[in-house]
Amino acid sequence: GTTVERVEADFDVTPAKTDVPEGGTLAGNARLSTFLDEIRSYPGSVAPPAKAEDGTSGLSPYLAFGALSPRQVYHRLQADAPACRGREMLVSRLYWNRHYHQKLADWPGWTGRSVNPDFRDLFRERRDPDVDRAWRRGQTGFPMVDAAMRALVETGWLTFRMRALVATVYVYVLKQWWRRGADFM
């Protein structure tokens, strides 16, 4: 089984992240207020990686750790955000967030195995420590992947599109077992 000692032995757990958001409900509400002031620019800044760091809502850690609830964010959007495409997009993302939380409640095995049985053991026996290390350090030779991995290591955060990119490259291009990459991320 997984233990703290095993994780510490397998992974570098030394806290080295920078630019980590301040935790707590007050900080979460402050971030939400800032985002609501900028919500009209959200549609054009959420996807491009160079804009996404500052262009996304920045609410993920507050939602993930329970400092804000999706319901609180939804109500603030309805009360304080102008009717615009940015508001519609964030409401949609809140619904998708709840959708996948429900899927995990219905099918808890999703986090531990592939939904598609054909992929369950894909590359499980293959492990190239040099390739794995290069991916983790952002030294694969794929500039977008490398930049994303360095950002992840430095900040602990990536947009959902960049998470999908680095995971896809790890498995389908570098041919490494998904679980090792997921554990690192």
mmCIF file of C-alpha atoms in Angstrom:
data_model
loop_
_atom_site.group_PDB
_atom_site.id
_atom_site.type_symbol
_atom_site.label_atom_id
_atom_site.label_comp_id
_atom_site.label_asym_id
_atom_site.label_seq_id
_atom_site.Cartn_x
_atom_site.Cartn_y
_atom_site.Cartn_z
ATOM 1 C CA GLY A 1 0.000 0.000 0.000
ATOM 2 C CA THR A 2 0.890 3.629 -0.253
ATOM 3 C CA THR A 3 2.546 5.107 2.792
ATOM 4 C CA VAL A 4 4.157 8.459 3.504
ATOM 5 C CA GLU A 5 7.531 6.738 3.694
ATOM 6 C CA ARG A 6 7.039 5.086 0.284
ATOM 7 C CA VAL A 7 6.018 8.348 -1.361
ATOM 8 C CA GLU A 8 9.012 10.127 0.198
ATOM 9 C CA ALA A 9 11.320 7.354 -1.056
ATOM 10 C CA ASP A 10 9.894 7.373 -4.605
ATOM 11 C CA PHE A 11 9.401 11.114 -5.126
ATOM 12 C CA ASP A 12 11.162 14.307 -4.214
ATOM 13 C CA VAL A 13 8.668 15.846 -1.820
ATOM 14 C CA THR A 14 10.797 18.794 -0.795
ATOM 15 C CA PRO A 15 8.551 21.859 -1.049
ATOM 16 C CA ALA A 16 10.100 23.992 -3.761
ATOM 17 C CA LYS A 17 7.038 25.555 -5.348
ATOM 18 C CA THR A 18 6.889 29.305 -5.860
ATOM 19 C CA ASP A 19 4.017 31.643 -6.533
ATOM 20 C CA VAL A 20 1.588 29.366 -4.688
ATOM 21 C CA PRO A 21 -1.725 31.097 -3.967
ATOM 22 C CA GLU A 22 -2.541 32.039 -0.395
ATOM 23 C CA GLY A 23 -4.980 29.577 1.115
ATOM 24 C CA GLY A 24 -8.268 30.100 2.879
ATOM 25 C CA THR A 25 -11.752 31.416 2.322
ATOM 26 C CA LEU A 26 -10.786 35.097 2.531
ATOM 27 C CA ALA A 27 -8.106 34.664 -0.131
ATOM 28 C CA GLY A 28 -10.521 32.603 -2.255
ATOM 29 C CA ASN A 29 -13.176 35.304 -2.109
ATOM 30 C CA ALA A 30 -10.584 37.964 -2.916
ATOM 31 C CA ARG A 31 -9.468 35.961 -5.970
ATOM 32 C CA LEU A 32 -13.098 35.536 -7.031
ATOM 33 C CA SER A 33 -13.699 39.298 -6.740
ATOM 34 C CA THR A 34 -10.612 40.030 -8.853
ATOM 35 C CA PHE A 35 -11.739 37.519 -11.451
ATOM 36 C CA LEU A 36 -15.253 38.989 -11.593
ATOM 37 C CA ASP A 37 -13.696 42.373 -12.414
ATOM 38 C CA GLU A 38 -11.882 40.758 -15.374
ATOM 39 C CA ILE A 39 -14.525 38.238 -16.463
ATOM 40 C CA ARG A 40 -15.175 39.846 -19.862
ATOM 41 C CA SER A 41 -11.608 38.985 -20.957
ATOM 42 C CA TYR A 42 -11.894 35.358 -19.780
ATOM 43 C CA PRO A 43 -12.979 33.846 -23.146
ATOM 44 C CA GLY A 44 -9.880 35.144 -24.945
ATOM 45 C CA SER A 45 -7.391 34.327 -22.230
ATOM 46 C CA VAL A 46 -8.300 30.903 -20.876
ATOM 47 C CA ALA A 47 -6.886 28.780 -23.711
ATOM 48 C CA PRO A 48 -3.587 30.327 -24.902
ATOM 49 C CA PRO A 49 -0.891 29.006 -22.538
ATOM 50 C CA ALA A 50 0.930 32.346 -22.388
ATOM 51 C CA LYS A 51 -2.251 34.118 -21.256
ATOM 52 C CA ALA A 52 -3.778 31.348 -19.158
ATOM 53 C CA GLU A 53 -1.596 31.782 -16.085
ATOM 54 C CA ASP A 54 -3.183 35.153 -15.440
ATOM 55 C CA GLY A 55 -6.310 34.705 -17.574
ATOM 56 C CA THR A 56 -7.986 31.777 -15.863
ATOM 57 C CA SER A 57 -10.223 32.197 -12.854
ATOM 58 C CA GLY A 58 -7.521 31.043 -10.434
ATOM 59 C CA LEU A 59 -10.241 29.413 -8.348
ATOM 60 C CA SER A 60 -9.110 25.795 -8.697
ATOM 61 C CA PRO A 61 -7.209 25.518 -5.398
ATOM 62 C CA TYR A 62 -10.018 27.200 -3.477
ATOM 63 C CA LEU A 63 -12.602 24.854 -4.981
ATOM 64 C CA ALA A 64 -10.395 21.770 -4.647
ATOM 65 C CA PHE A 65 -9.649 22.352 -0.964
ATOM 66 C CA GLY A 66 -13.137 23.527 -0.032
ATOM 67 C CA ALA A 67 -12.310 27.150 0.738
ATOM 68 C CA LEU A 68 -15.034 28.007 -1.787
ATOM 69 C CA SER A 69 -17.889 25.816 -2.930
ATOM 70 C CA PRO A 70 -19.135 25.662 -6.517
ATOM 71 C CA ARG A 71 -22.478 26.930 -5.208
ATOM 72 C CA GLN A 72 -20.856 30.002 -3.643
ATOM 73 C CA VAL A 73 -19.026 30.787 -6.873
ATOM 74 C CA TYR A 74 -22.203 30.271 -8.899
ATOM 75 C CA HIS A 75 -24.197 32.627 -6.682
ATOM 76 C CA ARG A 76 -21.477 35.301 -6.839
ATOM 77 C CA LEU A 77 -21.425 34.973 -10.632
ATOM 78 C CA GLN A 78 -25.183 35.463 -10.816
ATOM 79 C CA ALA A 79 -25.177 38.394 -8.400
ATOM 80 C CA ASP A 80 -21.971 40.254 -9.258
ATOM 81 C CA ALA A 81 -20.801 39.352 -12.775
ATOM 82 C CA PRO A 82 -22.108 41.084 -15.876
ATOM 83 C CA ALA A 83 -24.061 38.936 -18.294
ATOM 84 C CA CYS A 84 -21.336 37.990 -20.768
ATOM 85 C CA ARG A 85 -19.630 35.038 -22.451
ATOM 86 C CA GLY A 86 -17.078 34.825 -19.617
ATOM 87 C CA ARG A 87 -19.808 34.284 -17.050
ATOM 88 C CA GLU A 88 -21.446 31.634 -19.233
ATOM 89 C CA MET A 89 -18.108 29.839 -19.642
ATOM 90 C CA LEU A 90 -17.364 29.730 -15.924
ATOM 91 C CA VAL A 91 -20.881 28.523 -15.118
ATOM 92 C CA SER A 92 -20.388 25.755 -17.678
ATOM 93 C CA ARG A 93 -17.081 24.777 -16.058
ATOM 94 C CA LEU A 94 -18.733 24.655 -12.643
ATOM 95 C CA TYR A 95 -21.337 22.272 -14.056
ATOM 96 C CA TRP A 96 -18.603 20.093 -15.624
ATOM 97 C CA ASN A 97 -16.779 20.050 -12.298
ATOM 98 C CA ARG A 98 -19.894 18.769 -10.544
ATOM 99 C CA HIS A 99 -20.544 16.305 -13.397
ATOM 100 C CA TYR A 100 -17.156 14.667 -12.919
ATOM 101 C CA HIS A 101 -17.454 14.656 -9.146
ATOM 102 C CA GLN A 102 -20.685 12.714 -9.613
ATOM 103 C CA LYS A 103 -18.990 10.334 -12.068
ATOM 104 C CA LEU A 104 -16.276 9.638 -9.497
ATOM 105 C CA ALA A 105 -18.929 8.961 -6.877
ATOM 106 C CA ASP A 106 -20.698 6.557 -9.243
ATOM 107 C CA TRP A 107 -17.509 4.929 -10.586
ATOM 108 C CA PRO A 108 -14.720 5.400 -8.043
ATOM 109 C CA GLY A 109 -12.408 3.091 -9.989
ATOM 110 C CA TRP A 110 -11.842 5.811 -12.608
ATOM 111 C CA THR A 111 -8.900 7.212 -10.702
ATOM 112 C CA GLY A 112 -7.142 3.858 -10.499
ATOM 113 C CA ARG A 113 -7.721 2.218 -13.859
ATOM 114 C CA SER A 114 -8.560 3.009 -17.436
ATOM 115 C CA VAL A 115 -12.219 3.123 -18.373
ATOM 116 C CA ASN A 116 -11.315 1.438 -21.672
ATOM 117 C CA PRO A 117 -10.172 -2.122 -20.858
ATOM 118 C CA ASP A 118 -7.879 -2.173 -23.925
ATOM 119 C CA PHE A 119 -5.708 0.478 -22.295
ATOM 120 C CA ARG A 120 -5.611 -0.845 -18.721
ATOM 121 C CA ASP A 121 -2.075 -2.208 -18.859
ATOM 122 C CA LEU A 122 -0.763 -0.154 -21.779
ATOM 123 C CA PHE A 123 3.003 0.265 -21.276
ATOM 124 C CA ARG A 124 2.771 -0.981 -17.670
ATOM 125 C CA GLU A 125 5.887 -3.097 -18.037
ATOM 126 C CA ARG A 126 7.826 -0.421 -19.906
ATOM 127 C CA ARG A 127 9.820 1.985 -17.839
ATOM 128 C CA ASP A 128 12.624 4.101 -19.101
ATOM 129 C CA PRO A 129 13.963 6.046 -16.100
ATOM 130 C CA ASP A 130 15.816 8.487 -18.371
ATOM 131 C CA VAL A 131 12.679 9.284 -20.383
ATOM 132 C CA ASP A 132 10.616 9.573 -17.204
ATOM 133 C CA ARG A 133 13.204 11.883 -15.611
ATOM 134 C CA ALA A 134 13.398 14.056 -18.739
ATOM 135 C CA TRP A 135 9.597 14.428 -18.751
ATOM 136 C CA ARG A 136 9.499 15.360 -15.071
ATOM 137 C CA ARG A 137 12.275 17.925 -15.482
ATOM 138 C CA GLY A 138 10.892 19.447 -18.682
ATOM 139 C CA GLN A 139 13.732 18.154 -20.855
ATOM 140 C CA THR A 140 11.960 16.013 -23.464
ATOM 141 C CA GLY A 141 12.847 18.173 -26.451
ATOM 142 C CA PHE A 142 9.196 19.114 -27.050
ATOM 143 C CA PRO A 143 9.184 22.839 -26.192
ATOM 144 C CA MET A 144 5.505 23.118 -25.197
ATOM 145 C CA VAL A 145 5.657 19.976 -23.067
ATOM 146 C CA ASP A 146 8.919 21.043 -21.456
ATOM 147 C CA ALA A 147 7.626 24.511 -20.636
ATOM 148 C CA ALA A 148 4.463 23.035 -19.144
ATOM 149 C CA MET A 149 6.376 20.539 -17.020
ATOM 150 C CA ARG A 150 8.755 23.201 -15.721
ATOM 151 C CA ALA A 151 5.749 25.365 -14.852
ATOM 152 C CA LEU A 152 4.109 22.441 -13.068
ATOM 153 C CA VAL A 153 7.226 21.718 -11.041
ATOM 154 C CA GLU A 154 7.705 25.380 -10.170
ATOM 155 C CA THR A 155 4.123 26.345 -9.366
ATOM 156 C CA GLY A 156 2.175 23.110 -8.882
ATOM 157 C CA TRP A 157 -0.394 24.295 -11.433
ATOM 158 C CA LEU A 158 -1.243 23.820 -15.107
ATOM 159 C CA THR A 159 -4.313 24.634 -17.160
ATOM 160 C CA PHE A 160 -6.486 21.654 -17.975
ATOM 161 C CA ARG A 161 -5.336 21.759 -21.609
ATOM 162 C CA MET A 162 -1.677 21.650 -20.617
ATOM 163 C CA ARG A 163 -2.364 18.804 -18.159
ATOM 164 C CA ALA A 164 -3.970 16.881 -21.019
ATOM 165 C CA LEU A 165 -1.015 17.630 -23.298
ATOM 166 C CA VAL A 166 1.728 16.513 -20.906
ATOM 167 C CA ALA A 167 -0.205 13.384 -19.910
ATOM 168 C CA THR A 168 -0.859 12.447 -23.538
ATOM 169 C CA VAL A 169 2.785 12.889 -24.492
ATOM 170 C CA TYR A 170 3.915 10.891 -21.448
ATOM 171 C CA VAL A 171 1.813 7.882 -22.419
ATOM 172 C CA TYR A 172 1.361 7.916 -26.177
ATOM 173 C CA VAL A 173 4.610 9.522 -27.337
ATOM 174 C CA LEU A 174 7.081 8.554 -24.608
ATOM 175 C CA LYS A 175 5.290 5.220 -24.054
ATOM 176 C CA GLN A 176 5.393 5.262 -20.261
ATOM 177 C CA TRP A 177 2.791 3.720 -17.972
ATOM 178 C CA TRP A 178 0.187 6.376 -17.142
ATOM 179 C CA ARG A 179 0.176 5.695 -13.415
ATOM 180 C CA ARG A 180 3.734 6.942 -12.871
ATOM 181 C CA GLY A 181 2.956 10.179 -14.663
ATOM 182 C CA ALA A 182 -0.343 10.609 -12.828
ATOM 183 C CA ASP A 183 1.346 10.039 -9.478
ATOM 184 C CA PHE A 184 3.929 12.700 -10.304
ATOM 185 C CA MET A 185 1.334 15.189 -11.438
#
